[in-house]
Amino acid sequence: MAETDLNDSPPVAPAIVPSPNDRRSARAAESPPLLGGSQRSLTANRTGLATRTRPPFECIALLLQGGGALGAYQAGVYEALAAADLHPDWVAGISIGAINGALIVGNAPETRVDKLRAFWEGITAEPWWSWSGQTNSLLKGDAAQQWFNQFNAGLALVAGAPGFFTPRLPPPWLHPPGTPDAASIYDTSGLKATLERLIDFDRINAGRHAFQHRRSQRKERQLRLFRH
């Protein structure tokens, strides 16, 4: 049997492994820019992405967690999904995620982004007496901006948010124990009116899309799951 001298074998070129930065740059070059980017307009992004075919998934599910202001980020994520023609078959959410989920499932696909924008622009609108527009241009540096953000958070704590919640007057400790008005500091009747204006609840109850949401039971002190 002939022997092979490994020393006489031709040299093998070492494999070139791209760095993580190189891989990210390659993916960025292949992907369209972010919505609202300077390279392409939002309309152009939607036109280009809409030509893609739906991925061969049996079910597209969208899970939305709670977290208050995190819901504004979720609305932007859904806008990107809609621009890519990725409409969920199943939506599940809790807390602010349940509100966003209802806005999505409770509207036709072509109006969902507009309804989400109307909701978030409505509840974050500044009151007529706000002076943040003038102050924001005067504040410089991270420390000043952080102070201003904390001030606005305190203002929402005291004054509430339009179309979302307002401080309960008289306060809950002045209401009879066990009544609904004694259970919370804030009155959310404004949120009920906002959602009734923006959501078609008949569409949700018709079961065209699977929708699950959780909410806490004040009396039982536990989470309950609702399916539509």
mmCIF file of C-alpha atoms in Angstrom:
data_model
loop_
_atom_site.group_PDB
_atom_site.id
_atom_site.type_symbol
_atom_site.label_atom_id
_atom_site.label_comp_id
_atom_site.label_asym_id
_atom_site.label_seq_id
_atom_site.Cartn_x
_atom_site.Cartn_y
_atom_site.Cartn_z
ATOM 1 C CA MET A 1 0.000 0.000 0.000
ATOM 2 C CA ALA A 2 1.439 3.344 -1.029
ATOM 3 C CA GLU A 3 2.173 5.817 1.670
ATOM 4 C CA THR A 4 1.354 9.464 1.411
ATOM 5 C CA ASP A 5 3.715 12.003 2.797
ATOM 6 C CA LEU A 6 1.588 14.665 4.434
ATOM 7 C CA ASN A 7 4.455 17.065 4.171
ATOM 8 C CA ASP A 8 4.177 16.913 0.348
ATOM 9 C CA SER A 9 0.456 17.803 0.334
ATOM 10 C CA PRO A 10 -0.444 21.239 -1.052
ATOM 11 C CA PRO A 11 -1.040 23.844 1.629
ATOM 12 C CA VAL A 12 -4.670 24.512 2.520
ATOM 13 C CA ALA A 13 -5.713 28.122 2.768
ATOM 14 C CA PRO A 14 -7.107 28.983 6.197
ATOM 15 C CA ALA A 15 -10.864 29.590 6.320
ATOM 16 C CA ILE A 16 -11.825 33.223 6.530
ATOM 17 C CA VAL A 17 -14.559 33.713 9.096
ATOM 18 C CA PRO A 18 -16.287 37.087 8.837
ATOM 19 C CA SER A 19 -16.486 39.108 11.983
ATOM 20 C CA PRO A 20 -19.880 39.857 13.604
ATOM 21 C CA ASN A 21 -19.646 43.444 12.350
ATOM 22 C CA ASP A 22 -19.069 42.228 8.791
ATOM 23 C CA ARG A 23 -22.092 39.910 9.021
ATOM 24 C CA ARG A 24 -24.276 42.706 10.352
ATOM 25 C CA SER A 25 -23.134 45.029 7.570
ATOM 26 C CA ALA A 26 -23.925 42.383 4.953
ATOM 27 C CA ARG A 27 -27.409 41.839 6.352
ATOM 28 C CA ALA A 28 -28.026 45.586 6.482
ATOM 29 C CA ALA A 29 -27.009 45.913 2.833
ATOM 30 C CA GLU A 30 -29.446 43.172 1.819
ATOM 31 C CA SER A 31 -32.348 44.489 3.903
ATOM 32 C CA PRO A 32 -34.420 47.618 3.285
ATOM 33 C CA PRO A 33 -33.721 50.529 5.610
ATOM 34 C CA LEU A 34 -35.790 51.096 8.704
ATOM 35 C CA LEU A 35 -39.155 52.765 8.389
ATOM 36 C CA GLY A 36 -38.728 56.496 8.251
ATOM 37 C CA GLY A 37 -35.037 56.169 7.256
ATOM 38 C CA SER A 38 -33.295 58.724 5.124
ATOM 39 C CA GLN A 39 -32.519 56.343 2.247
ATOM 40 C CA ARG A 40 -36.114 55.591 1.257
ATOM 41 C CA SER A 41 -39.479 57.075 2.058
ATOM 42 C CA LEU A 42 -42.057 55.218 4.136
ATOM 43 C CA THR A 43 -44.268 54.846 1.062
ATOM 44 C CA ALA A 44 -41.400 53.349 -0.925
ATOM 45 C CA ASN A 45 -40.643 50.930 1.882
ATOM 46 C CA ARG A 46 -44.243 49.788 2.014
ATOM 47 C CA THR A 47 -44.415 49.397 -1.762
ATOM 48 C CA GLY A 48 -41.257 47.318 -1.909
ATOM 49 C CA LEU A 49 -42.029 45.164 1.096
ATOM 50 C CA ALA A 50 -45.624 44.559 0.063
ATOM 51 C CA THR A 51 -44.426 42.690 -3.027
ATOM 52 C CA ARG A 52 -42.958 39.944 -0.845
ATOM 53 C CA THR A 53 -44.949 36.768 -0.521
ATOM 54 C CA ARG A 54 -46.127 35.609 2.867
ATOM 55 C CA PRO A 55 -43.654 33.194 4.475
ATOM 56 C CA PRO A 56 -44.857 29.560 4.466
ATOM 57 C CA PHE A 57 -45.800 29.596 8.133
ATOM 58 C CA GLU A 58 -48.851 27.704 9.304
ATOM 59 C CA CYS A 59 -49.625 30.490 11.763
ATOM 60 C CA ILE A 60 -48.152 33.929 12.453
ATOM 61 C CA ALA A 61 -48.546 34.842 16.123
ATOM 62 C CA LEU A 62 -47.943 38.238 17.720
ATOM 63 C CA LEU A 63 -47.316 38.282 21.489
ATOM 64 C CA LEU A 64 -47.481 41.677 23.202
ATOM 65 C CA GLN A 65 -46.360 42.065 26.796
ATOM 66 C CA GLY A 66 -47.313 44.727 29.302
ATOM 67 C CA GLY A 67 -45.254 47.714 30.299
ATOM 68 C CA GLY A 68 -47.084 51.002 29.774
ATOM 69 C CA ALA A 69 -44.967 53.131 27.458
ATOM 70 C CA LEU A 70 -43.550 49.955 25.896
ATOM 71 C CA GLY A 71 -46.837 49.807 24.017
ATOM 72 C CA ALA A 72 -45.746 52.724 21.827
ATOM 73 C CA TYR A 73 -42.771 50.624 20.700
ATOM 74 C CA GLN A 74 -45.129 47.712 19.991
ATOM 75 C CA ALA A 75 -47.192 49.957 17.713
ATOM 76 C CA GLY A 76 -44.077 50.749 15.699
ATOM 77 C CA VAL A 77 -43.185 47.075 15.465
ATOM 78 C CA TYR A 78 -46.635 46.277 14.107
ATOM 79 C CA GLU A 79 -46.296 49.079 11.551
ATOM 80 C CA ALA A 80 -43.135 47.399 10.251
ATOM 81 C CA LEU A 81 -44.872 44.000 10.157
ATOM 82 C CA ALA A 82 -47.821 45.453 8.246
ATOM 83 C CA ALA A 83 -45.477 47.130 5.777
ATOM 84 C CA ALA A 84 -43.910 43.706 5.163
ATOM 85 C CA ASP A 85 -47.396 42.223 4.675
ATOM 86 C CA LEU A 86 -46.991 40.024 7.765
ATOM 87 C CA HIS A 87 -50.464 40.106 9.269
ATOM 88 C CA PRO A 88 -50.821 37.949 12.393
ATOM 89 C CA ASP A 89 -53.331 35.127 12.580
ATOM 90 C CA TRP A 90 -53.143 34.996 16.361
ATOM 91 C CA VAL A 91 -52.660 37.928 18.747
ATOM 92 C CA ALA A 92 -52.110 37.623 22.490
ATOM 93 C CA GLY A 93 -51.447 40.405 24.972
ATOM 94 C CA ILE A 94 -51.559 41.517 28.571
ATOM 95 C CA SER A 95 -52.000 44.991 30.040
ATOM 96 C CA ILE A 96 -50.975 47.585 27.424
ATOM 97 C CA GLY A 97 -50.244 44.686 25.077
ATOM 98 C CA ALA A 98 -53.894 43.634 25.321
ATOM 99 C CA ILE A 99 -54.970 47.169 24.369
ATOM 100 C CA ASN A 100 -52.678 47.166 21.330
ATOM 101 C CA GLY A 101 -53.882 43.671 20.478
ATOM 102 C CA ALA A 102 -57.496 44.791 20.545
ATOM 103 C CA LEU A 103 -56.654 47.756 18.310
ATOM 104 C CA ILE A 104 -55.080 45.334 15.827
ATOM 105 C CA VAL A 105 -57.687 42.573 15.838
ATOM 106 C CA GLY A 106 -60.590 45.001 16.137
ATOM 107 C CA ASN A 107 -59.833 46.740 12.847
ATOM 108 C CA ALA A 108 -59.370 45.816 9.207
ATOM 109 C CA PRO A 109 -55.723 45.314 8.158
ATOM 110 C CA GLU A 110 -55.663 48.490 6.076
ATOM 111 C CA THR A 111 -56.719 50.698 9.022
ATOM 112 C CA ARG A 112 -54.833 49.105 11.926
ATOM 113 C CA VAL A 113 -51.731 51.297 11.768
ATOM 114 C CA ASP A 114 -53.870 54.453 11.611
ATOM 115 C CA LYS A 115 -55.892 53.333 14.636
ATOM 116 C CA LEU A 116 -52.759 52.539 16.627
ATOM 117 C CA ARG A 117 -51.314 55.940 15.758
ATOM 118 C CA ALA A 118 -54.554 57.702 16.691
ATOM 119 C CA PHE A 119 -54.560 55.969 20.076
ATOM 120 C CA TRP A 120 -50.949 56.724 20.975
ATOM 121 C CA GLU A 121 -50.955 60.265 19.676
ATOM 122 C CA GLY A 122 -54.184 60.874 21.560
ATOM 123 C CA ILE A 123 -53.081 59.658 24.983
ATOM 124 C CA THR A 124 -49.685 61.371 24.733
ATOM 125 C CA ALA A 125 -51.006 64.741 23.556
ATOM 126 C CA GLU A 126 -49.750 67.630 25.636
ATOM 127 C CA PRO A 127 -52.375 69.731 27.443
ATOM 128 C CA TRP A 128 -52.894 73.313 26.351
ATOM 129 C CA TRP A 129 -51.073 74.606 29.411
ATOM 130 C CA SER A 130 -47.968 72.503 28.840
ATOM 131 C CA TRP A 131 -44.687 74.380 28.521
ATOM 132 C CA SER A 132 -42.533 71.401 27.551
ATOM 133 C CA GLY A 133 -42.163 72.586 23.956
ATOM 134 C CA GLN A 134 -40.401 75.754 25.046
ATOM 135 C CA THR A 135 -38.420 74.083 27.834
ATOM 136 C CA ASN A 136 -37.210 71.158 25.769
ATOM 137 C CA SER A 137 -35.230 73.455 23.473
ATOM 138 C CA LEU A 138 -33.534 75.117 26.462
ATOM 139 C CA LEU A 139 -32.424 71.955 28.238
ATOM 140 C CA LYS A 140 -28.977 70.723 27.292
ATOM 141 C CA GLY A 141 -27.210 67.580 28.384
ATOM 142 C CA ASP A 142 -28.322 64.157 29.597
ATOM 143 C CA ALA A 143 -28.809 65.240 33.208
ATOM 144 C CA ALA A 144 -31.204 68.037 32.244
ATOM 145 C CA GLN A 145 -33.178 65.766 29.916
ATOM 146 C CA GLN A 146 -33.399 63.099 32.598
ATOM 147 C CA TRP A 147 -34.753 65.635 35.070
ATOM 148 C CA PHE A 148 -37.298 66.818 32.528
ATOM 149 C CA ASN A 149 -38.423 63.241 31.808
ATOM 150 C CA GLN A 150 -38.908 62.635 35.528
ATOM 151 C CA PHE A 151 -40.891 65.861 35.776
ATOM 152 C CA ASN A 152 -43.218 64.796 32.956
ATOM 153 C CA ALA A 153 -43.684 61.390 34.588
ATOM 154 C CA GLY A 154 -44.645 63.120 37.836
ATOM 155 C CA LEU A 155 -47.037 65.353 35.931
ATOM 156 C CA ALA A 156 -48.797 62.302 34.470
ATOM 157 C CA LEU A 157 -48.959 60.812 37.961
ATOM 158 C CA VAL A 158 -50.802 63.898 39.215
ATOM 159 C CA ALA A 159 -52.853 64.921 36.166
ATOM 160 C CA GLY A 160 -53.298 61.614 34.305
ATOM 161 C CA ALA A 161 -53.249 61.115 30.536
ATOM 162 C CA PRO A 162 -55.904 62.390 28.117
ATOM 163 C CA GLY A 163 -58.281 59.713 26.912
ATOM 164 C CA PHE A 164 -56.609 57.163 29.197
ATOM 165 C CA PHE A 165 -56.881 57.831 32.934
ATOM 166 C CA THR A 166 -57.505 60.699 35.334
ATOM 167 C CA PRO A 167 -57.179 60.976 39.127
ATOM 168 C CA ARG A 168 -60.346 59.812 40.844
ATOM 169 C CA LEU A 169 -62.201 62.607 42.605
ATOM 170 C CA PRO A 170 -63.068 62.261 45.391
ATOM 171 C CA PRO A 171 -60.136 59.907 46.125
ATOM 172 C CA PRO A 172 -60.812 56.189 46.673
ATOM 173 C CA TRP A 173 -60.412 56.306 50.475
ATOM 174 C CA LEU A 174 -63.483 58.538 50.650
ATOM 175 C CA HIS A 175 -65.697 55.970 48.910
ATOM 176 C CA PRO A 176 -67.462 53.118 50.724
ATOM 177 C CA PRO A 177 -65.273 50.012 51.047
ATOM 178 C CA GLY A 178 -65.962 47.342 48.455
ATOM 179 C CA THR A 179 -67.298 49.721 45.813
ATOM 180 C CA PRO A 180 -65.570 50.034 42.413
ATOM 181 C CA ASP A 181 -64.623 53.655 43.114
ATOM 182 C CA ALA A 182 -62.752 52.562 46.246
ATOM 183 C CA ALA A 183 -60.571 50.083 44.350
ATOM 184 C CA SER A 184 -58.282 52.410 42.394
ATOM 185 C CA ILE A 185 -56.723 55.843 42.494
ATOM 186 C CA TYR A 186 -57.441 56.543 38.829
ATOM 187 C CA ASP A 187 -60.635 56.650 36.802
ATOM 188 C CA THR A 188 -60.268 54.792 33.481
ATOM 189 C CA SER A 189 -63.643 55.687 31.985
ATOM 190 C CA GLY A 190 -61.743 57.856 29.491
ATOM 191 C CA LEU A 191 -59.928 54.764 28.213
ATOM 192 C CA LYS A 192 -63.234 52.951 27.757
ATOM 193 C CA ALA A 193 -64.545 55.787 25.598
ATOM 194 C CA THR A 194 -61.310 55.909 23.586
ATOM 195 C CA LEU A 195 -61.340 52.181 22.833
ATOM 196 C CA GLU A 196 -65.033 52.195 21.925
ATOM 197 C CA ARG A 197 -64.239 54.910 19.396
ATOM 198 C CA LEU A 198 -61.247 53.138 17.839
ATOM 199 C CA ILE A 199 -62.152 49.429 18.050
ATOM 200 C CA ASP A 200 -64.858 47.395 16.352
ATOM 201 C CA PHE A 201 -65.683 44.934 19.136
ATOM 202 C CA ASP A 202 -68.130 43.068 16.904
ATOM 203 C CA ARG A 203 -65.187 42.232 14.671
ATOM 204 C CA ILE A 204 -63.281 40.828 17.660
ATOM 205 C CA ASN A 205 -66.225 38.774 18.876
ATOM 206 C CA ALA A 206 -66.808 37.406 15.369
ATOM 207 C CA GLY A 207 -63.598 35.424 15.816
ATOM 208 C CA ARG A 208 -61.985 36.301 12.495
ATOM 209 C CA HIS A 209 -58.623 36.201 14.265
ATOM 210 C CA ALA A 210 -57.572 34.339 17.388
ATOM 211 C CA PHE A 211 -57.214 36.877 20.198
ATOM 212 C CA GLN A 212 -56.217 36.147 23.771
ATOM 213 C CA HIS A 213 -55.754 38.620 26.583
ATOM 214 C CA ARG A 214 -55.270 38.494 30.314
ATOM 215 C CA ARG A 215 -56.504 40.809 33.010
ATOM 216 C CA SER A 216 -56.410 40.747 36.776
ATOM 217 C CA GLN A 217 -59.491 40.220 38.896
ATOM 218 C CA ARG A 218 -59.458 42.732 41.721
ATOM 219 C CA LYS A 219 -61.655 40.660 44.011
ATOM 220 C CA GLU A 220 -60.003 37.313 43.310
ATOM 221 C CA ARG A 221 -56.499 38.822 43.007
ATOM 222 C CA GLN A 222 -55.563 36.560 40.123
ATOM 223 C CA LEU A 223 -55.113 36.671 36.351
ATOM 224 C CA ARG A 224 -57.854 35.444 34.067
ATOM 225 C CA LEU A 225 -57.427 34.398 30.440
ATOM 226 C CA PHE A 226 -59.966 35.442 27.818
ATOM 227 C CA ARG A 227 -60.156 33.944 24.319
ATOM 228 C CA HIS A 228 -62.036 35.376 21.338
#
